[in-house]
GROMACS .gro file of N, CA and C in nm:
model
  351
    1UNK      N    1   0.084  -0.118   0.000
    1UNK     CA    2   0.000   0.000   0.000
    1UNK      C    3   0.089   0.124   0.000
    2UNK      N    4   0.034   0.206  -0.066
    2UNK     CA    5   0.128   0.348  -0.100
    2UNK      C    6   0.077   0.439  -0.009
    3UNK      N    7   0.226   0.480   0.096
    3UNK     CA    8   0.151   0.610   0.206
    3UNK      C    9   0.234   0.655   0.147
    4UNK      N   10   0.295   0.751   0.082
    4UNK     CA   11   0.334   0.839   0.038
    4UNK      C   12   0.251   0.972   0.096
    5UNK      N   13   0.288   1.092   0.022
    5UNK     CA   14   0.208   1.194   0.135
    5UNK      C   15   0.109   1.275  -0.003
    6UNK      N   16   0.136   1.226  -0.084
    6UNK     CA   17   0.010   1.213  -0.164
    6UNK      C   18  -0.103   1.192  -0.191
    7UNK      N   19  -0.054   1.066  -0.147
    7UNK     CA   20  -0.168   0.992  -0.157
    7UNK      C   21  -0.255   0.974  -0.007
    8UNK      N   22  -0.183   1.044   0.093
    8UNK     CA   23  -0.260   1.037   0.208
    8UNK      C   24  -0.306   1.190   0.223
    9UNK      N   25  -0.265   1.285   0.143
    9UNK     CA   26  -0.355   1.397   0.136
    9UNK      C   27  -0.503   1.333   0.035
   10UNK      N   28  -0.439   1.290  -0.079
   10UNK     CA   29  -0.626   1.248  -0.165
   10UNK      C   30  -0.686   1.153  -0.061
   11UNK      N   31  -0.684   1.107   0.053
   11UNK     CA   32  -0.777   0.997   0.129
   11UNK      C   33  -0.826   1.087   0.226
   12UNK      N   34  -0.715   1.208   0.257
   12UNK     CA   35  -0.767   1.296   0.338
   12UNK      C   36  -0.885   1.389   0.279
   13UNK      N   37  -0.828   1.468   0.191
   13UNK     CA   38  -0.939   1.500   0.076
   13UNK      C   39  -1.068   1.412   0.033
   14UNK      N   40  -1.055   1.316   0.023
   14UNK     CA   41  -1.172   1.220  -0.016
   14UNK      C   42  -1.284   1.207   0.100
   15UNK      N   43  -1.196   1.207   0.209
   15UNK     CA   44  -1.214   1.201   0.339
   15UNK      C   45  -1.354   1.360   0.386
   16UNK      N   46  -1.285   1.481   0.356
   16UNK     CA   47  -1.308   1.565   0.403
   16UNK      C   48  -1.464   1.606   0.290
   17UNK      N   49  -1.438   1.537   0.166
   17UNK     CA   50  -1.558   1.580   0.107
   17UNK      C   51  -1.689   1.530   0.121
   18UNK      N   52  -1.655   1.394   0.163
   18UNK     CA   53  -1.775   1.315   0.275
   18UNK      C   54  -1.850   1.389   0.337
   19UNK      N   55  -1.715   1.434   0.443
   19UNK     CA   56  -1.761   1.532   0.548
   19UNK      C   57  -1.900   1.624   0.529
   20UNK      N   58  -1.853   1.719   0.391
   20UNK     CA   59  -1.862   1.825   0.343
   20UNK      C   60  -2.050   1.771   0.318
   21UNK      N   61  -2.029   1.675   0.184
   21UNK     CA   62  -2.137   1.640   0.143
   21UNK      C   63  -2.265   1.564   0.288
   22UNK      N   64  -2.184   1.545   0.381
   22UNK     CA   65  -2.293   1.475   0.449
   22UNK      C   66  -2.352   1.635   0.526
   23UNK      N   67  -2.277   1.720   0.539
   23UNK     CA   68  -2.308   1.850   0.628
   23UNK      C   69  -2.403   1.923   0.535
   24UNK      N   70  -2.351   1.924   0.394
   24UNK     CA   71  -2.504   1.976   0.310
   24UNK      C   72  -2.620   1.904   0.292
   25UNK      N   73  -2.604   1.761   0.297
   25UNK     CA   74  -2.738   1.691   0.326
   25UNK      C   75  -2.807   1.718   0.438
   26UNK      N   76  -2.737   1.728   0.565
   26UNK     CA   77  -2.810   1.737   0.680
   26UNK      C   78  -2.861   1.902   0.668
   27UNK      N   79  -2.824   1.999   0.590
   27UNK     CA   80  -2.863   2.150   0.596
   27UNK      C   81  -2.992   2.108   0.511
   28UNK      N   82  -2.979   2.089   0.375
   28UNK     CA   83  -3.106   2.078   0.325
   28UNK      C   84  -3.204   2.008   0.361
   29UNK      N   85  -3.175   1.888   0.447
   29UNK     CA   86  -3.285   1.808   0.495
   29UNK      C   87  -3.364   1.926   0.607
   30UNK      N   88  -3.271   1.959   0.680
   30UNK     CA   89  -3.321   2.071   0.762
   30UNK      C   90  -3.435   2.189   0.775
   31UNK      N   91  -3.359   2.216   0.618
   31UNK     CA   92  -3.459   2.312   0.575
   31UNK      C   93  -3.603   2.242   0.533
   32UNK      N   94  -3.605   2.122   0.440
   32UNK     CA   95  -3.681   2.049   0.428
   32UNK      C   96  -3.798   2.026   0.537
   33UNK      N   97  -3.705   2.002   0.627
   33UNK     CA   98  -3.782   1.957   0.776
   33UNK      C   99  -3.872   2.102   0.837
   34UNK      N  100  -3.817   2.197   0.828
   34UNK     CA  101  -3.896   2.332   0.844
   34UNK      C  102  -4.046   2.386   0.733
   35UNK      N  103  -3.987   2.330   0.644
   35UNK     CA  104  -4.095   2.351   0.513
   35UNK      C  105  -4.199   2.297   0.535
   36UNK      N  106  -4.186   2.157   0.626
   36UNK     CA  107  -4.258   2.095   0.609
   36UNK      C  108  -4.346   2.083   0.731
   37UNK      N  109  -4.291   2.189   0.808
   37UNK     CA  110  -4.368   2.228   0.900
   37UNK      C  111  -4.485   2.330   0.883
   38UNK      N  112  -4.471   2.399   0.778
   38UNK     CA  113  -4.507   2.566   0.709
   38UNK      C  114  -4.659   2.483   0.757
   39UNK      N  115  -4.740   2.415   0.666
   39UNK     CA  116  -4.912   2.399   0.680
   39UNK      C  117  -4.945   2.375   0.768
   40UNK      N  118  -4.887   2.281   0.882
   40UNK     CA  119  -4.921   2.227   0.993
   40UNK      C  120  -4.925   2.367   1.062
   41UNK      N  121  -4.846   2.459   1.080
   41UNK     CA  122  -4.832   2.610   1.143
   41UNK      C  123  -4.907   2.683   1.093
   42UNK      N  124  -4.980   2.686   0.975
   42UNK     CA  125  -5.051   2.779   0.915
   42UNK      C  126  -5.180   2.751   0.914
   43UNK      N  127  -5.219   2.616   0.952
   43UNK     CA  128  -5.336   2.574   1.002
   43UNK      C  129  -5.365   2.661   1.140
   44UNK      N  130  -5.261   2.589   1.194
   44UNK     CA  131  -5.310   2.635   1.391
   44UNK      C  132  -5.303   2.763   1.381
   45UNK      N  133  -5.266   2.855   1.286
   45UNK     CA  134  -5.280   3.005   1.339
   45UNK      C  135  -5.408   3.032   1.234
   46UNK      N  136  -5.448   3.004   1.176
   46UNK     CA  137  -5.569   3.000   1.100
   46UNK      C  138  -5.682   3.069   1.194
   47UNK      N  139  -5.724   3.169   1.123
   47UNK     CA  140  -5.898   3.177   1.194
   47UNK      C  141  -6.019   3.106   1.175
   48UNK      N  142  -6.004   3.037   1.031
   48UNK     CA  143  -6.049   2.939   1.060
   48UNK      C  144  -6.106   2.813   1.092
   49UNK      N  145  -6.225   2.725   1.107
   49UNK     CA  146  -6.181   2.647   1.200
   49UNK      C  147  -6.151   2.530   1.076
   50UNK      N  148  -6.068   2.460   1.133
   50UNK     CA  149  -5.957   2.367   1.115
   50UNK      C  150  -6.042   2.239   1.049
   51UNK      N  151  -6.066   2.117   0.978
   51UNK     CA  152  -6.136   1.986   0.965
   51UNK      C  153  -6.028   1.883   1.005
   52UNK      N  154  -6.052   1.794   1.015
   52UNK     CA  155  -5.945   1.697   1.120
   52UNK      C  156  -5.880   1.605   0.980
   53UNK      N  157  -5.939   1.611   0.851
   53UNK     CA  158  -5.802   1.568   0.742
   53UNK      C  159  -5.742   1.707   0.719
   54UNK      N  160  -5.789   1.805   0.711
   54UNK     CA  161  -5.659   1.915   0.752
   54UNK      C  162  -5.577   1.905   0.800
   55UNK      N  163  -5.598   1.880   0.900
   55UNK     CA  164  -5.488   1.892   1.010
   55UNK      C  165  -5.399   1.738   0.997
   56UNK      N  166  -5.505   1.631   0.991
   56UNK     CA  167  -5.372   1.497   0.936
   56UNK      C  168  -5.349   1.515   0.794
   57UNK      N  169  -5.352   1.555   0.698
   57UNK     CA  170  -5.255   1.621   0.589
   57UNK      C  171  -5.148   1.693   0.658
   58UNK      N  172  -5.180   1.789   0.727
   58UNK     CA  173  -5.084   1.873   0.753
   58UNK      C  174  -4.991   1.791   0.840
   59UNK      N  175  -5.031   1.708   0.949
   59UNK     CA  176  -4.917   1.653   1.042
   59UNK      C  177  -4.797   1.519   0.977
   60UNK      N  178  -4.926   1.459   0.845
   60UNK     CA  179  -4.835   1.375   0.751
   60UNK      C  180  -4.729   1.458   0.642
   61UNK      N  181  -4.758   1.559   0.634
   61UNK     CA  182  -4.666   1.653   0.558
   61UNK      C  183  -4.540   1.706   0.645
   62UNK      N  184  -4.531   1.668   0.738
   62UNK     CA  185  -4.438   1.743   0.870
   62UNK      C  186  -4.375   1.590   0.872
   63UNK      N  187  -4.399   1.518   0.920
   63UNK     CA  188  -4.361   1.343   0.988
   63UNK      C  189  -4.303   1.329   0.838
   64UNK      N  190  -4.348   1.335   0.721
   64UNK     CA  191  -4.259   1.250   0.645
   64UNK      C  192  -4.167   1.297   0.610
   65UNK      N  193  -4.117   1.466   0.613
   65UNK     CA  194  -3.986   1.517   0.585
   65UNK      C  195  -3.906   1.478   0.715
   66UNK      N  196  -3.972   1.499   0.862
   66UNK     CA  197  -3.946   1.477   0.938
   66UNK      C  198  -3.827   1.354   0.954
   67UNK      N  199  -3.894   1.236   0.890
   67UNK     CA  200  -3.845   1.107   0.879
   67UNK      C  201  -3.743   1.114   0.789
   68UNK      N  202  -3.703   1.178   0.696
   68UNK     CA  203  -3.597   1.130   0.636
   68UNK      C  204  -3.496   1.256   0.618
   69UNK      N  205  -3.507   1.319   0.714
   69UNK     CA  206  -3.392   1.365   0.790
   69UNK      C  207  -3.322   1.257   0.814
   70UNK      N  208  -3.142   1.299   0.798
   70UNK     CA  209  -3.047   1.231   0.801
   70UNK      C  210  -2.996   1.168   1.018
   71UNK      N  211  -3.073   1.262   1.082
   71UNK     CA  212  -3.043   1.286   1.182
   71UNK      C  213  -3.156   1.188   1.263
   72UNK      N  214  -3.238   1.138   1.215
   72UNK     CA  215  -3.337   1.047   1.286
   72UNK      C  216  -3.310   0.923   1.210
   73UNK      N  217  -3.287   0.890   1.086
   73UNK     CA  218  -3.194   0.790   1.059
   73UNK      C  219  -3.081   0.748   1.146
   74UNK      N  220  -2.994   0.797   1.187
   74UNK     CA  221  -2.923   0.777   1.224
   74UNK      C  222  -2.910   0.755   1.414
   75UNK      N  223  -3.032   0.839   1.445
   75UNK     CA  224  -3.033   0.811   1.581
   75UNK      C  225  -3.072   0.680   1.618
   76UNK      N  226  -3.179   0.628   1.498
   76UNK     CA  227  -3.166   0.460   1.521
   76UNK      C  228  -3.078   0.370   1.515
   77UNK      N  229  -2.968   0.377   1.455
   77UNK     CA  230  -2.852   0.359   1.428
   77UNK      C  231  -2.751   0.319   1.558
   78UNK      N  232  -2.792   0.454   1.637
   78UNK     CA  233  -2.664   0.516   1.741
   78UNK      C  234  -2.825   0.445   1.881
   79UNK      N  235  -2.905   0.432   1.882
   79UNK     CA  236  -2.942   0.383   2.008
   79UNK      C  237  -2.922   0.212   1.992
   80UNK      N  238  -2.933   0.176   1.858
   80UNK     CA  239  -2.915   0.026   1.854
   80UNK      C  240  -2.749   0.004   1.898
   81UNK      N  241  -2.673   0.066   1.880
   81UNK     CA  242  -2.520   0.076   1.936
   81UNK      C  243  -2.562   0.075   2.083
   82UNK      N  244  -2.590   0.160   2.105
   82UNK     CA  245  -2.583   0.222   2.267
   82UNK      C  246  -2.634   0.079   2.339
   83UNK      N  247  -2.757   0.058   2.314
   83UNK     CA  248  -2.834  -0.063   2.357
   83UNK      C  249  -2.743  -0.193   2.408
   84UNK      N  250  -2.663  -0.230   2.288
   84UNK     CA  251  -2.618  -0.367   2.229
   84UNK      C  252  -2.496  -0.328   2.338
   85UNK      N  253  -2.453  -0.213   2.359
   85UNK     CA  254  -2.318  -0.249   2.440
   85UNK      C  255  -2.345  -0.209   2.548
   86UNK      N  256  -2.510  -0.185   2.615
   86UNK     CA  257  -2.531  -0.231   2.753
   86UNK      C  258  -2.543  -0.085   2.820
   87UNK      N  259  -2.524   0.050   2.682
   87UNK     CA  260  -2.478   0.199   2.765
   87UNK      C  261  -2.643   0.259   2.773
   88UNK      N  262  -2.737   0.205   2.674
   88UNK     CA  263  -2.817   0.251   2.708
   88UNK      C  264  -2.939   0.127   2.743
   89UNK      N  265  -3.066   0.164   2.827
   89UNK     CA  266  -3.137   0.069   2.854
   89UNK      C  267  -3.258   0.049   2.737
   90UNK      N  268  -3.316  -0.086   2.761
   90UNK     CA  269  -3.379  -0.190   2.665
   90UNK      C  270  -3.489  -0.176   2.781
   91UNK      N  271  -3.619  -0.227   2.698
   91UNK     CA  272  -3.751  -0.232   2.744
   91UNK      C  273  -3.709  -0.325   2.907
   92UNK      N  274  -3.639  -0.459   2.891
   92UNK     CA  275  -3.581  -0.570   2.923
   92UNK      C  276  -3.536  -0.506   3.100
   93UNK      N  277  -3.425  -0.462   3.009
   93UNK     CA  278  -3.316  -0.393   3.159
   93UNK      C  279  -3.419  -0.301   3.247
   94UNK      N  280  -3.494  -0.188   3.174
   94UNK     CA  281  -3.551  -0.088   3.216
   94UNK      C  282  -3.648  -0.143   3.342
   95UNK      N  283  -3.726  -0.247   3.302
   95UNK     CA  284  -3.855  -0.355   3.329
   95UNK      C  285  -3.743  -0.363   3.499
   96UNK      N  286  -3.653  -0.435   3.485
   96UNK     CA  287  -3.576  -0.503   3.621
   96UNK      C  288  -3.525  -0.374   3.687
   97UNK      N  289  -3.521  -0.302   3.670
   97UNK     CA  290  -3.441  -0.163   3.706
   97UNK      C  291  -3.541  -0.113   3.799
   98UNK      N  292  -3.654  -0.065   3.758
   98UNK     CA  293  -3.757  -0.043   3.806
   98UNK      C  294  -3.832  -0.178   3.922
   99UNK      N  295  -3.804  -0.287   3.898
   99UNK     CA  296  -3.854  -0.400   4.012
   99UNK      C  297  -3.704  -0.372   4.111
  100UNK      N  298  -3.628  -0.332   4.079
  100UNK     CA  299  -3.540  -0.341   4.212
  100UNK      C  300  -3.535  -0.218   4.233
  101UNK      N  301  -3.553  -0.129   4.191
  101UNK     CA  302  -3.573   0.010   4.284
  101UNK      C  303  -3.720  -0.008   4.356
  102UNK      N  304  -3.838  -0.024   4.294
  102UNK     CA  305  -3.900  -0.089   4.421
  102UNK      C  306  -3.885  -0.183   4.459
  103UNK      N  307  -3.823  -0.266   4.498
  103UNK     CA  308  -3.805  -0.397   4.598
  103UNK      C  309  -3.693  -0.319   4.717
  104UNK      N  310  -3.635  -0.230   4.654
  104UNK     CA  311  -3.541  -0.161   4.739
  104UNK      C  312  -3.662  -0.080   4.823
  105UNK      N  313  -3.724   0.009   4.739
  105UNK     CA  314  -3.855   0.129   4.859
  105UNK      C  315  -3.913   0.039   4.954
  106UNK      N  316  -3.913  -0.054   4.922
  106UNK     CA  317  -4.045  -0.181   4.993
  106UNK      C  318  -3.947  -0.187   5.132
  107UNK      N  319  -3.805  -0.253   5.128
  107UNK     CA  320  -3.729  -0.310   5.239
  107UNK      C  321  -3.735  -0.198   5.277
  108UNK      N  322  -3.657  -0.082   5.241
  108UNK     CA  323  -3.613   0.001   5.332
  108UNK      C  324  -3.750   0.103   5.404
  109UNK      N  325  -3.864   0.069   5.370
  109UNK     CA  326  -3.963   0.201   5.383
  109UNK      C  327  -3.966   0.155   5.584
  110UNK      N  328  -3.997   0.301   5.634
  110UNK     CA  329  -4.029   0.310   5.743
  110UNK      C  330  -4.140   0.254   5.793
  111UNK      N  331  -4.275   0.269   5.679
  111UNK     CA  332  -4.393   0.241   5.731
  111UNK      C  333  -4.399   0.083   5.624
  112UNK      N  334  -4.477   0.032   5.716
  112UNK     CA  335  -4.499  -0.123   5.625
  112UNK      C  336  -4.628  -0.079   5.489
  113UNK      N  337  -4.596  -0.214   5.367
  113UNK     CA  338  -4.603  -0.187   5.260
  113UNK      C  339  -4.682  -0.255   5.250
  114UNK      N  340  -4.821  -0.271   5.194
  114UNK     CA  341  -4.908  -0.384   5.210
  114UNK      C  342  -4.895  -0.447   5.081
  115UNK      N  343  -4.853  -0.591   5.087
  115UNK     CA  344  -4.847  -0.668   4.959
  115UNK      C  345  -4.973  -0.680   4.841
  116UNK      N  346  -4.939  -0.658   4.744
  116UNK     CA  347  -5.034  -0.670   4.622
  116UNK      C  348  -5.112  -0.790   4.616
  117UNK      N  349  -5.245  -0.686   4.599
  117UNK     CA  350  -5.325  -0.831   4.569
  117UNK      C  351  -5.340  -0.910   4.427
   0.00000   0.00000   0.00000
């Protein structure tokens, strides 16, 4: 493999236009994501009154730019990481977390706890 300093500036370069291109995707999605807020906002300030496929047009016009934002892609991404290496909690963990913080209130409480029926 050739490290020369050439060729590790073009990987750097190659590197940095990634960068570049993923930072203008996430701007235009952005804006996207605001646009697509415009009817849903222009409803509720509306005088007036509103019909309820109005308003779900308008909230499906918001949710689907919403969704393909680069940044909610990816947060699924980054909690399935988090999850899998134990940093963040699962329905699972959460469920036992919560039975031993109360099993803990129960022992330690001053006043007695009357068992569930």
């Amino acid at each position: 493999m050739d490290d020369s300093p050439s060729t590790r500036a073009e990987r750097a370069l190659a590197g940095l236009r990634g960068v570049l291109r993923e930072v203008g995707e996430a701007s235009s999605a952005t804006v996207r994501v605001t646009r697509g807020f415009v009817p849903l906002l222009t409803l509720l300030g509306a005088r007036a009154e509103v019909t309820q496929p109005q308003l779900s047009d308008a909230i499906d016009v918001a949710f689907v730019e919403l969704y393909k934002h680069p940044l909610t892609r990816s947060s699924g991404k980054l909690t399935a990481y988090l999850r899998a290496r134990r940093l963040l909690p699962n329905e699972q963990s959460t469920e036992s977390l919560i039975r031993f913080v109360v099993g803990q209130v129960i022992q330690r409480s001053p006043m007695p706890i009357p068992e569930v029926l």
